[in-house]
Short mmCIF file of C-alpha atoms and ligand atoms in Angstrom, two decimals:
data_model
loop_
_atom_site.label_atom_id
_atom_site.label_comp_id
_atom_site.label_asym_id
_atom_site.label_seq_id
_atom_site.Cartn_x
_atom_site.Cartn_y
_atom_site.Cartn_z
CA MET U 1 157.27 -117.90 128.14
CA LYS U 2 161.01 -119.10 127.74
CA LYS U 3 162.15 -119.12 124.20
CA THR U 4 163.66 -122.11 122.67
CA ILE U 5 167.41 -121.70 122.11
CA LEU U 6 168.46 -122.47 118.36
CA ALA U 7 172.25 -122.32 118.31
CA ALA U 8 173.47 -122.56 114.57
CA ASN U 9 176.90 -124.01 114.32
CA TRP U 10 177.84 -123.20 110.87
CA LYS U 11 181.24 -124.89 111.23
CA MET U 12 183.21 -124.36 108.03
CA TYR U 13 180.12 -124.39 105.85
CA LEU U 14 179.45 -120.77 104.77
CA ASP U 15 181.96 -118.32 103.25
CA GLY U 16 181.63 -114.55 103.71
CA ASP U 17 179.30 -113.91 100.95
CA ALA U 18 177.09 -116.78 102.00
CA SER U 19 177.03 -115.73 105.57
CA ILE U 20 175.83 -112.36 104.71
CA ASP U 21 173.24 -113.70 102.32
CA PHE U 22 171.99 -115.89 105.36
CA VAL U 23 171.79 -112.90 107.55
CA LYS U 24 169.94 -110.78 105.01
CA LYS U 25 167.39 -113.50 104.95
CA ILE U 26 167.09 -113.56 108.59
CA ASN U 27 166.44 -109.75 108.56
CA SER U 28 163.57 -110.00 106.14
CA ASN U 29 161.98 -113.10 107.81
CA GLU U 30 162.06 -111.98 111.51
CA GLU U 31 158.69 -113.41 112.24
CA SER U 32 159.72 -116.68 111.64
CA PHE U 33 162.14 -116.45 114.77
CA PHE U 34 159.90 -114.91 117.31
CA LYS U 35 159.73 -118.14 119.38
CA SER U 36 163.52 -118.85 119.52
CA GLU U 37 166.27 -117.30 120.82
CA VAL U 38 168.92 -117.62 117.98
CA ILE U 39 172.68 -117.85 118.42
CA LEU U 40 174.73 -117.74 115.29
CA PHE U 41 178.09 -119.20 115.22
CA PRO U 42 179.84 -118.02 111.95
CA SER U 43 183.49 -118.89 110.92
CA HIS U 44 185.72 -116.49 112.80
CA THR U 45 186.67 -114.54 109.73
CA CYS U 46 182.89 -113.87 109.07
CA ILE U 47 181.75 -112.92 112.40
CA ASN U 48 182.33 -109.17 111.67
CA GLN U 49 180.49 -109.09 108.48
CA VAL U 50 177.50 -111.02 110.18
CA GLN U 51 177.42 -108.51 112.78
CA LYS U 52 177.33 -105.54 110.39
CA ASN U 53 174.61 -106.96 108.45
CA LEU U 54 172.31 -108.29 111.12
CA GLY U 55 169.41 -105.86 111.33
CA THR U 56 168.15 -107.15 114.70
CA GLU U 57 169.38 -107.13 118.22
CA ASN U 58 167.34 -110.25 119.10
CA ILE U 59 170.12 -112.45 117.45
CA LYS U 60 173.23 -113.22 119.35
CA ILE U 61 176.65 -114.08 117.91
CA GLY U 62 179.21 -116.53 119.12
CA MET U 63 182.59 -118.12 118.50
CA GLN U 64 182.78 -121.93 117.32
CA ASP U 65 185.88 -122.09 119.36
CA CYS U 66 188.80 -119.88 120.89
CA ASP U 67 192.34 -120.23 122.11
CA ILE U 68 193.16 -120.71 125.78
CA ASN U 69 195.34 -117.69 125.53
CA THR U 70 193.90 -114.16 124.88
CA GLU U 71 197.36 -112.61 123.78
CA GLY U 72 200.78 -113.54 123.00
CA ALA U 73 203.01 -115.53 120.52
CA TYR U 74 200.30 -118.15 119.56
CA THR U 75 200.75 -118.29 115.81
CA GLY U 76 197.26 -119.06 114.00
CA ALA U 77 195.14 -119.16 117.18
CA VAL U 78 192.34 -116.86 117.50
CA SER U 79 191.75 -114.82 120.81
CA LEU U 80 188.17 -114.23 122.33
CA HIS U 81 189.48 -110.52 122.53
CA SER U 82 190.11 -110.31 118.61
CA LEU U 83 186.36 -110.25 118.10
CA SER U 84 184.10 -107.53 119.52
CA ASP U 85 180.65 -108.15 120.95
CA ILE U 86 180.67 -111.90 121.18
CA ASP U 87 177.83 -113.26 123.44
CA PHE U 88 178.68 -116.81 123.36
CA CYS U 89 181.71 -119.36 122.79
CA ILE U 90 181.33 -123.20 122.08
CA VAL U 91 183.76 -125.25 124.23
CA GLY U 92 184.72 -128.82 123.85
CA HIS U 93 182.81 -129.42 120.58
CA SER U 94 183.59 -133.19 119.76
CA GLU U 95 185.14 -132.06 116.39
CA ARG U 96 187.66 -130.14 118.50
CA ARG U 97 188.11 -133.13 121.01
CA LEU U 98 188.50 -135.84 118.46
CA LEU U 99 189.98 -133.98 115.34
CA TYR U 100 192.18 -131.69 117.18
CA ASN U 101 192.94 -133.90 120.11
CA GLU U 102 191.49 -131.45 122.63
CA SER U 103 191.81 -133.21 126.19
CA ASP U 104 189.50 -132.47 129.01
CA GLU U 105 192.32 -130.61 130.52
CA VAL U 106 192.30 -128.32 127.47
CA VAL U 107 188.59 -127.97 127.38
CA LYS U 108 188.79 -127.05 131.26
CA ASP U 109 191.11 -124.28 130.27
CA LYS U 110 189.05 -123.01 127.59
CA LEU U 111 186.01 -122.92 129.53
CA GLU U 112 187.66 -120.74 132.27
CA THR U 113 189.12 -118.32 129.56
CA VAL U 114 185.49 -117.79 128.21
CA THR U 115 183.95 -117.42 131.53
CA ASN U 116 186.86 -115.16 132.96
CA ASN U 117 186.10 -113.01 129.90
CA ASN U 118 182.33 -112.47 130.55
CA VAL U 119 181.44 -114.50 127.49
CA SER U 120 178.76 -117.24 127.90
CA ALA U 121 180.14 -120.98 127.40
CA ILE U 122 178.29 -123.60 125.56
CA LEU U 123 180.09 -126.74 126.87
CA CYS U 124 179.56 -129.72 124.49
CA ILE U 125 179.53 -133.19 125.90
CA GLY U 126 178.57 -136.57 124.50
CA GLU U 127 179.85 -140.19 123.99
CA THR U 128 181.10 -141.94 120.89
CA LYS U 129 179.36 -144.97 119.39
CA GLU U 130 181.92 -147.26 120.77
CA GLN U 131 181.73 -145.81 124.29
CA LYS U 132 177.89 -145.98 124.16
CA ASN U 133 177.82 -149.78 122.97
CA ASP U 134 180.33 -150.44 125.86
CA GLY U 135 177.75 -149.17 128.19
CA ASN U 136 179.97 -146.36 129.20
CA THR U 137 177.69 -143.37 128.32
CA PHE U 138 177.25 -142.12 131.84
CA LYS U 139 181.06 -142.55 132.69
CA VAL U 140 182.01 -140.61 129.64
CA ILE U 141 179.38 -137.71 130.63
CA ASP U 142 180.77 -137.84 134.21
CA ARG U 143 184.24 -137.36 133.26
CA GLN U 144 183.47 -134.68 130.81
CA LEU U 145 181.39 -132.71 133.29
CA SER U 146 184.23 -133.23 136.10
CA ILE U 147 185.95 -130.14 134.70
CA LEU U 148 183.20 -127.90 136.04
CA PRO U 149 184.46 -125.42 138.69
CA LYS U 150 183.01 -125.56 142.13
CA ASP U 151 182.18 -122.02 141.99
CA ALA U 152 179.04 -121.26 139.84
CA ILE U 153 179.47 -120.25 136.22
CA ASN U 154 177.15 -117.47 135.03
CA GLY U 155 175.68 -118.19 131.74
CA LEU U 156 176.56 -121.60 131.26
CA THR U 157 174.82 -123.78 128.69
CA ILE U 158 175.53 -127.48 128.32
CA ALA U 159 175.03 -129.23 124.96
CA TYR U 160 174.46 -132.95 124.98
CA GLU U 161 175.66 -134.22 121.36
CA PRO U 162 176.21 -137.95 121.20
CA VAL U 163 179.07 -138.00 118.63
CA TRP U 164 177.44 -140.83 116.78
CA SER U 165 174.50 -138.60 116.07
CA ILE U 166 176.47 -135.70 114.72
CA GLY U 167 176.05 -135.37 110.83
CA SER U 168 174.76 -139.04 110.74
CA GLY U 169 170.94 -138.83 110.78
CA GLU U 170 171.00 -141.27 113.48
CA LEU U 171 169.23 -140.08 116.63
CA PRO U 172 168.79 -141.35 120.20
CA SER U 173 165.37 -142.06 121.39
CA ASN U 174 163.71 -139.17 123.33
CA GLU U 175 164.19 -141.52 126.52
CA TYR U 176 167.67 -141.78 126.03
CA ILE U 177 168.11 -138.11 125.78
CA GLU U 178 165.93 -137.52 128.86
CA ASP U 179 168.01 -140.04 131.00
CA VAL U 180 171.30 -138.27 129.85
CA LEU U 181 169.98 -134.85 130.55
CA SER U 182 168.66 -136.05 133.84
CA TYR U 183 172.02 -137.52 134.96
CA VAL U 184 173.57 -133.88 133.69
CA LYS U 185 171.01 -132.13 135.81
CA ASN U 186 171.64 -133.99 138.81
CA LYS U 187 175.28 -133.48 138.56
CA LEU U 188 174.68 -129.76 138.30
CA LYS U 189 172.45 -130.03 141.45
CA SER U 190 175.42 -131.70 143.19
CA LEU U 191 177.55 -128.72 142.50
CA TYR U 192 175.44 -125.59 142.29
CA SER U 193 172.39 -123.89 143.95
CA ASP U 194 168.98 -124.47 142.61
CA GLU U 195 168.93 -120.98 141.14
CA ILE U 196 172.12 -121.79 139.00
CA VAL U 197 170.95 -124.93 137.78
CA GLU U 198 167.60 -123.39 136.86
CA LYS U 199 169.50 -120.89 134.83
CA THR U 200 171.92 -123.51 133.08
CA ASN U 201 170.21 -124.27 129.96
CA LEU U 202 170.54 -127.75 128.44
CA LEU U 203 170.78 -128.27 124.76
CA TYR U 204 170.54 -131.36 122.48
CA GLY U 205 172.63 -131.61 119.30
CA GLY U 206 173.25 -134.31 116.54
CA SER U 207 171.11 -134.42 113.38
CA VAL U 208 168.47 -131.90 114.28
CA ASP U 209 166.52 -130.91 111.22
CA LYS U 210 162.84 -129.89 110.37
CA ASP U 211 161.57 -133.47 110.71
CA SER U 212 163.62 -134.72 113.97
CA ILE U 213 162.82 -131.66 115.71
CA ASN U 214 158.80 -132.79 115.79
CA ARG U 215 159.74 -135.41 118.18
CA LEU U 216 162.81 -133.85 120.05
CA LEU U 217 160.42 -131.05 121.02
CA ASP U 218 158.58 -133.53 123.30
CA VAL U 219 161.71 -134.04 125.47
CA LYS U 220 160.83 -131.99 128.58
CA LEU U 221 164.59 -131.15 129.68
CA ILE U 222 165.57 -129.75 126.33
CA ASP U 223 165.96 -125.93 126.43
CA GLY U 224 167.03 -125.68 122.87
CA PHE U 225 169.12 -127.21 120.06
CA LEU U 226 172.72 -126.93 118.72
CA ILE U 227 172.27 -127.51 115.08
CA GLY U 228 175.11 -128.07 112.44
CA SER U 229 174.33 -128.82 108.72
CA ALA U 230 170.65 -128.09 109.03
CA SER U 231 171.49 -124.49 110.48
CA ALA U 232 173.66 -123.57 107.57
CA ASP U 233 170.65 -123.78 105.01
CA PHE U 234 168.51 -120.89 105.54
CA GLU U 235 165.30 -122.41 104.45
CA SER U 236 165.87 -125.49 106.61
CA PHE U 237 166.86 -123.47 109.52
CA LYS U 238 163.64 -121.22 109.07
CA ALA U 239 161.75 -124.43 108.83
CA ILE U 240 162.91 -125.54 112.27
CA ALA U 241 162.19 -122.19 113.88
CA GLU U 242 158.67 -122.39 112.47
CA LYS U 243 158.09 -125.53 114.07
CA LEU U 244 158.20 -123.51 117.42
CA ASN U 245 155.65 -121.15 116.58
P1 PGA C 301 174.40 -131.71 112.92
O1 PGA C 301 175.87 -131.14 113.87
O2 PGA C 301 173.41 -131.04 113.33
O3 PGA C 301 175.14 -131.56 111.51
O4 PGA C 301 174.37 -133.25 113.30
C1 PGA C 301 175.60 -130.80 115.29
C2 PGA C 301 176.85 -130.27 115.77
O5 PGA C 301 177.94 -130.75 115.33
O6 PGA C 301 176.94 -129.40 116.53
#
């Protein structure tokens, strides 16, 4: 059976010691994560330590973001090449789009950098509260997906994260999520072969925790979850994983 993806976006929540401590707890509680495909997204500076301390190969590691360029004079930027054995990279998270003014064009270039370097991309999409209230959800989703290349991308994952749900405790109904994910699926079908569409995982993100996961698991089109604050606390992350067992 296909495992449910649990992508843990630690944002800037955990420092080096806290990241190592988290990973050690995963090592000693491996059985809690048997039903999930865990991907950890530590801060860039903690990735090496996390990799060194992980006692299992079942857990994948990703970057929360990367620069469009992989080398050169880009002060303060982090290249995909500067970290080894990275499986995934998040692209277009709403915090990058909104707080760091990343346009669709930038997101498109990052997606290209990630996929050209054989790293699997998790492309985040989602509407703001205002866009939702104005009835523009599908228009926004359509625009954000318009950056997808005509040629199939290997290992692409799409995370639908309504901006208004991130960190707010406010969640869309299952029907709402199902409608958006169906829209995404149809868009993918218009671009790619059935085989590629089948392989493109769809995640939901926004206020996922040990309680909300109960009803979110009923959404058939969800292959997994992109989790922020509840993924940075070991006990709450474990509790989410155990709901899948
Ligand atoms: P949250 O964040 O789970 O804290 O709402 C999700 C995300 O930003 O990916």
